[in-house]
Backbone as ProteinMPNN parsed JSONL, in Angstrom:
{"seq_chain_A": "XXXXXXXXXXXXXXXXXXXXXXXXXXXXXXXXXXXXXXXXXXXXXXXXXXXXXXXXXXXXXXXXXXXXXXXXXXXXXXX", "coords_chain_A": {"N_chain_A": [[-5.293, 6.099, -11.185], [-2.248, 5.934, -10.285], [1.222, 4.185, -9.653], [3.091, 5.876, -9.089], [1.671, 8.147, -8.213], [0.72, 7.099, -5.836], [3.201, 6.667, -4.412], [3.988, 8.805, -4.226], [2.272, 10.203, -2.672], [2.606, 8.604, -0.301], [5.272, 9.057, 0.634], [5.099, 11.702, 1.248], [3.15, 11.919, 3.011], [4.536, 10.019, 5.077], [6.538, 11.709, 5.879], [5.508, 13.919, 6.837], [4.405, 12.626, 9.404], [6.697, 12.174, 10.608], [8.52, 10.237, 10.105], [10.364, 9.73, 7.862], [10.715, 7.773, 4.705], [13.014, 5.901, 2.749], [12.519, 4.179, 0.461], [9.46, 2.985, -1.216], [7.793, 0.756, 0.665], [6.314, -1.506, -0.823], [5.618, -3.345, -3.617], [4.283, -4.129, -7.017], [3.923, -6.593, -7.456], [2.489, -9.742, -7.189], [2.805, -11.856, -4.459], [2.976, -15.441, -3.523], [2.787, -15.817, -0.883], [2.275, -14.475, 1.352], [2.896, -11.929, 1.339], [2.2, -8.404, 1.092], [0.945, -6.434, -1.666], [0.273, -4.051, -4.092], [-2.257, -3.415, -5.886], [-3.644, -2.007, -9.02], [-6.302, -1.225, -10.75], [-7.741, -1.171, -14.073], [-9.874, 0.834, -14.03], [-8.749, 2.75, -12.301], [-8.842, 2.295, -9.439], [-7.505, 1.14, -6.506], [-5.658, -1.074, -4.484], [-4.659, -2.626, -1.613], [-3.2, -5.82, -1.317], [-3.45, -9.016, 0.002], [-2.116, -12.445, -0.74], [-1.863, -15.668, 0.327], [-0.695, -18.624, 0.033], [-2.224, -18.684, -2.59], [-4.516, -17.824, -1.799], [-6.852, -15.294, -1.374], [-6.167, -13.298, 1.25], [-6.694, -10.804, 2.558], [-7.866, -7.294, 1.316], [-7.815, -4.001, 0.687], [-9.566, -1.563, -0.667], [-9.447, 1.497, -2.469], [-10.336, 4.978, -4.111], [-8.338, 6.764, -4.09], [-5.316, 8.135, -3.858], [-4.124, 9.245, -1.514], [-5.478, 8.014, 0.473], [-4.707, 5.296, 0.369], [-1.954, 5.211, 0.564], [-1.793, 6.254, 3.072], [-2.728, 3.996, 4.22], [-0.769, 1.944, 3.715], [1.192, 3.075, 4.992], [0.374, 3.025, 7.953], [0.102, 0.045, 8.034], [2.735, -0.363, 7.956], [3.729, 0.543, 10.244], [2.767, 0.031, 12.655], [1.654, 0.326, 16.096]], "CA_chain_A": [[-4.368, 6.136, -10.186], [-0.733, 5.26, -10.784], [1.899, 3.721, -8.293], [3.933, 6.982, -8.8], [0.612, 9.106, -7.182], [0.769, 6.456, -4.617], [4.38, 6.75, -3.872], [4.33, 10.165, -3.82], [1.584, 10.596, -1.41], [3.118, 7.908, 0.775], [6.517, 9.793, 1.278], [4.538, 12.835, 1.773], [2.555, 11.462, 4.661], [5.605, 9.651, 6.165], [7.405, 12.7, 6.35], [4.334, 14.56, 7.94], [4.553, 12.021, 10.725], [8.008, 12.355, 11.312], [9.123, 8.828, 9.847], [10.232, 9.526, 6.257], [11.063, 6.534, 4.193], [13.851, 6.056, 1.435], [11.833, 3.408, -0.352], [8.301, 2.448, -1.011], [7.659, -0.648, 0.896], [5.2, -2.366, -1.263], [5.406, -3.409, -5.08], [2.851, -4.374, -7.654], [4.005, -8.059, -7.809], [1.892, -10.704, -6.375], [3.685, -13.382, -4.088], [1.769, -16.17, -2.82], [3.284, -16.26, 0.408], [1.649, -13.716, 2.365], [3.586, -10.393, 1.275], [1.228, -7.411, 0.636], [1.078, -5.55, -2.919], [-0.48, -3.099, -4.521], [-3.083, -3.829, -7.263], [-4.206, -1.011, -9.408], [-7.377, -1.482, -11.656], [-7.889, 0.018, -15.184], [-10.785, 1.775, -13.777], [-8.441, 3.718, -11.597], [-8.923, 1.857, -8.131], [-6.157, 0.71, -6.278], [-6.026, -1.853, -3.306], [-3.554, -3.331, -0.657], [-3.737, -7.066, -1.32], [-2.51, -10.139, 0.556], [-2.49, -13.888, -0.918], [-1.309, -16.516, 0.937], [-0.818, -20.013, -0.957], [-3.385, -18.53, -3.598], [-5.858, -17.549, -1.494], [-6.585, -14.043, -1.078], [-6.754, -13.113, 2.932], [-7.073, -9.224, 2.851], [-8.075, -6.518, 0.436], [-8.642, -2.867, 1.029], [-9.563, -0.897, -1.813], [-9.936, 2.812, -2.638], [-10.024, 5.662, -5.293], [-7.637, 7.97, -3.394], [-3.9, 7.569, -3.379], [-3.718, 9.539, -0.292], [-5.836, 7.121, 1.385], [-4.004, 4.012, -0.018], [-0.62, 5.885, 1.158], [-1.912, 6.317, 4.617], [-3.053, 2.309, 4.854], [0.61, 1.559, 3.535], [2.196, 3.764, 6.209], [-0.071, 2.195, 8.831], [0.464, -1.176, 7.778], [4.436, -0.721, 8.482], [4.228, 1.536, 11.65], [1.774, -0.308, 13.648], [2.44, 0.43, 17.512]], "C_chain_A": [[-3.19, 5.448, -10.424], [0.166, 4.897, -9.61], [2.899, 4.987, -8.133], [3.05, 8.132, -7.941], [0.74, 8.53, -5.825], [1.992, 6.677, -3.641], [4.567, 8.057, -3.373], [3.664, 10.661, -2.456], [1.946, 9.826, -0.042], [4.345, 8.833, 1.506], [6.084, 11.21, 1.845], [4.081, 12.906, 3.054], [3.625, 11.126, 5.179], [6.376, 10.58, 6.514], [6.773, 13.643, 7.2], [4.377, 14.122, 9.284], [5.764, 11.626, 11.281], [8.869, 11.131, 11.103], [9.598, 8.689, 8.191], [11.054, 8.2, 5.755], [11.995, 6.774, 2.87], [13.291, 5.303, 0.1], [10.359, 3.247, -0.114], [8.169, 1.144, -0.575], [6.933, -1.62, 0.083], [5.437, -2.44, -2.899], [4.098, -3.839, -5.638], [2.904, -5.78, -7.836], [3.484, -8.924, -6.876], [2.935, -11.875, -5.81], [2.874, -13.971, -3.531], [1.985, -16.487, -1.594], [3.027, -15.485, 1.395], [1.957, -12.429, 2.33], [2.483, -9.672, 0.581], [1.474, -6.846, -0.848], [0.067, -4.842, -3.195], [-1.148, -3.604, -5.939], [-3.69, -2.581, -7.927], [-5.072, -1.44, -11.014], [-7.335, -0.874, -12.866], [-8.769, 0.973, -14.979], [-10.198, 2.943, -12.772], [-8.072, 3.323, -9.996], [-7.83, 1.291, -7.946], [-6.461, -0.051, -4.762], [-4.68, -2.429, -2.759], [-4.269, -4.866, -0.8], [-2.841, -7.979, -0.685], [-2.997, -11.538, 0.054], [-1.445, -14.738, -0.161], [-1.557, -17.866, 0.447], [-2.168, -19.947, -1.853], [-4.472, -18.247, -3.23], [-5.88, -16.103, -1.105], [-7.473, -13.742, 0.434], [-6.825, -11.599, 3.31], [-7.165, -8.498, 1.469], [-8.657, -5.374, 0.91], [-8.513, -1.975, -0.178], [-9.905, 0.513, -1.508], [-9.728, 3.592, -3.882], [-9.16, 6.567, -4.954], [-6.252, 7.569, -3.32], [-3.537, 8.088, -2.216], [-4.028, 8.697, 0.612], [-5.215, 5.854, 1.516], [-2.719, 4.332, 0.767], [-0.68, 5.996, 2.454], [-2.015, 4.816, 4.941], [-1.607, 1.975, 4.502], [1.269, 1.924, 4.778], [1.765, 2.93, 7.435], [0.407, 0.839, 8.937], [1.881, -1.39, 8.307], [4.801, -0.099, 9.547], [3.097, 1.338, 12.587], [2.425, -0.26, 15.232], [1.599, -0.296, 18.458]], "O_chain_A": [[-3.254, 4.276, -10.794], [-0.185, 5.35, -8.521], [3.495, 5.102, -7.062], [3.595, 8.891, -7.14], [0.85, 9.225, -4.815], [1.897, 6.831, -2.423], [5.16, 8.377, -2.343], [4.181, 11.253, -1.509], [1.671, 10.266, 1.074], [4.33, 9.214, 2.676], [6.674, 11.752, 2.779], [4.427, 13.655, 3.968], [3.982, 11.981, 5.991], [7.021, 10.384, 7.544], [7.346, 14.144, 8.167], [4.39, 14.903, 10.235], [5.888, 10.877, 12.25], [9.855, 10.956, 11.819], [9.267, 7.764, 7.45], [11.952, 7.705, 6.437], [11.764, 7.68, 2.069], [13.523, 5.68, -1.049], [9.938, 3.344, 1.039], [8.422, 0.275, -1.41], [7.05, -2.769, 0.508], [5.414, -1.33, -3.431], [3.05, -3.922, -4.998], [1.926, -6.283, -8.39], [3.966, -8.92, -5.743], [3.661, -12.596, -6.494], [1.959, -13.371, -2.966], [1.39, -17.46, -1.13], [3.572, -15.773, 2.461], [1.432, -11.674, 3.148], [1.882, -10.177, -0.367], [2.679, -6.933, -1.084], [-1.004, -4.96, -2.6], [-0.524, -4.098, -6.878], [-4.426, -2.013, -7.119], [-4.557, -1.834, -12.06], [-6.775, 0.219, -12.78], [-8.637, 2.013, -15.624], [-10.896, 3.899, -12.435], [-7.182, 3.913, -9.382], [-7.115, 0.908, -8.873], [-7.357, 0.339, -4.012], [-3.728, -2.65, -3.506], [-5.44, -5.134, -0.53], [-1.621, -7.833, -0.757], [-4.146, -11.879, 0.335], [-0.261, -14.407, -0.107], [-2.728, -18.245, 0.462], [-3.01, -20.844, -1.891], [-5.453, -18.304, -3.972], [-4.898, -15.682, -0.492], [-8.665, -13.844, 0.727], [-7.033, -11.312, 4.489], [-6.599, -9.017, 0.508], [-9.753, -5.409, 1.468], [-7.406, -1.689, -0.632], [-10.541, 0.804, -0.494], [-9.029, 3.079, -4.756], [-9.214, 7.487, -5.769], [-6.023, 6.563, -2.648], [-2.59, 7.516, -1.676], [-3.246, 8.438, 1.527], [-5.146, 5.302, 2.614], [-2.484, 3.572, 1.707], [0.364, 5.849, 3.089], [-1.393, 4.401, 5.919], [-1.156, 1.544, 5.563], [1.834, 1.105, 5.503], [2.594, 2.192, 7.967], [1.094, 0.504, 9.902], [2.201, -2.376, 8.97], [5.976, -0.073, 9.914], [2.551, 2.253, 13.204], [3.524, -0.744, 15.501], [1.938, -0.393, 19.637]]}, "name": "protein", "num_of_chains": 1, "seq": "XXXXXXXXXXXXXXXXXXXXXXXXXXXXXXXXXXXXXXXXXXXXXXXXXXXXXXXXXXXXXXXXXXXXXXXXXXXXXXX"}
């Protein structure tokens, strides 16, 4: 899985939900102050990870770029 696959699925999913985005809201750089980021392993699994002050406080992993894209969308569009 690549970041390009994830972002493509994200934009497609956001459009289907009627909320198109211009930019993908997450990157792959870890920030130690609670900002979520995407982590892609060499095995192709990807995760949304959140670290706060060096401690991991959230991780959601999947092998599907579509599932990960949906999780990212839901994270930024909670009702």
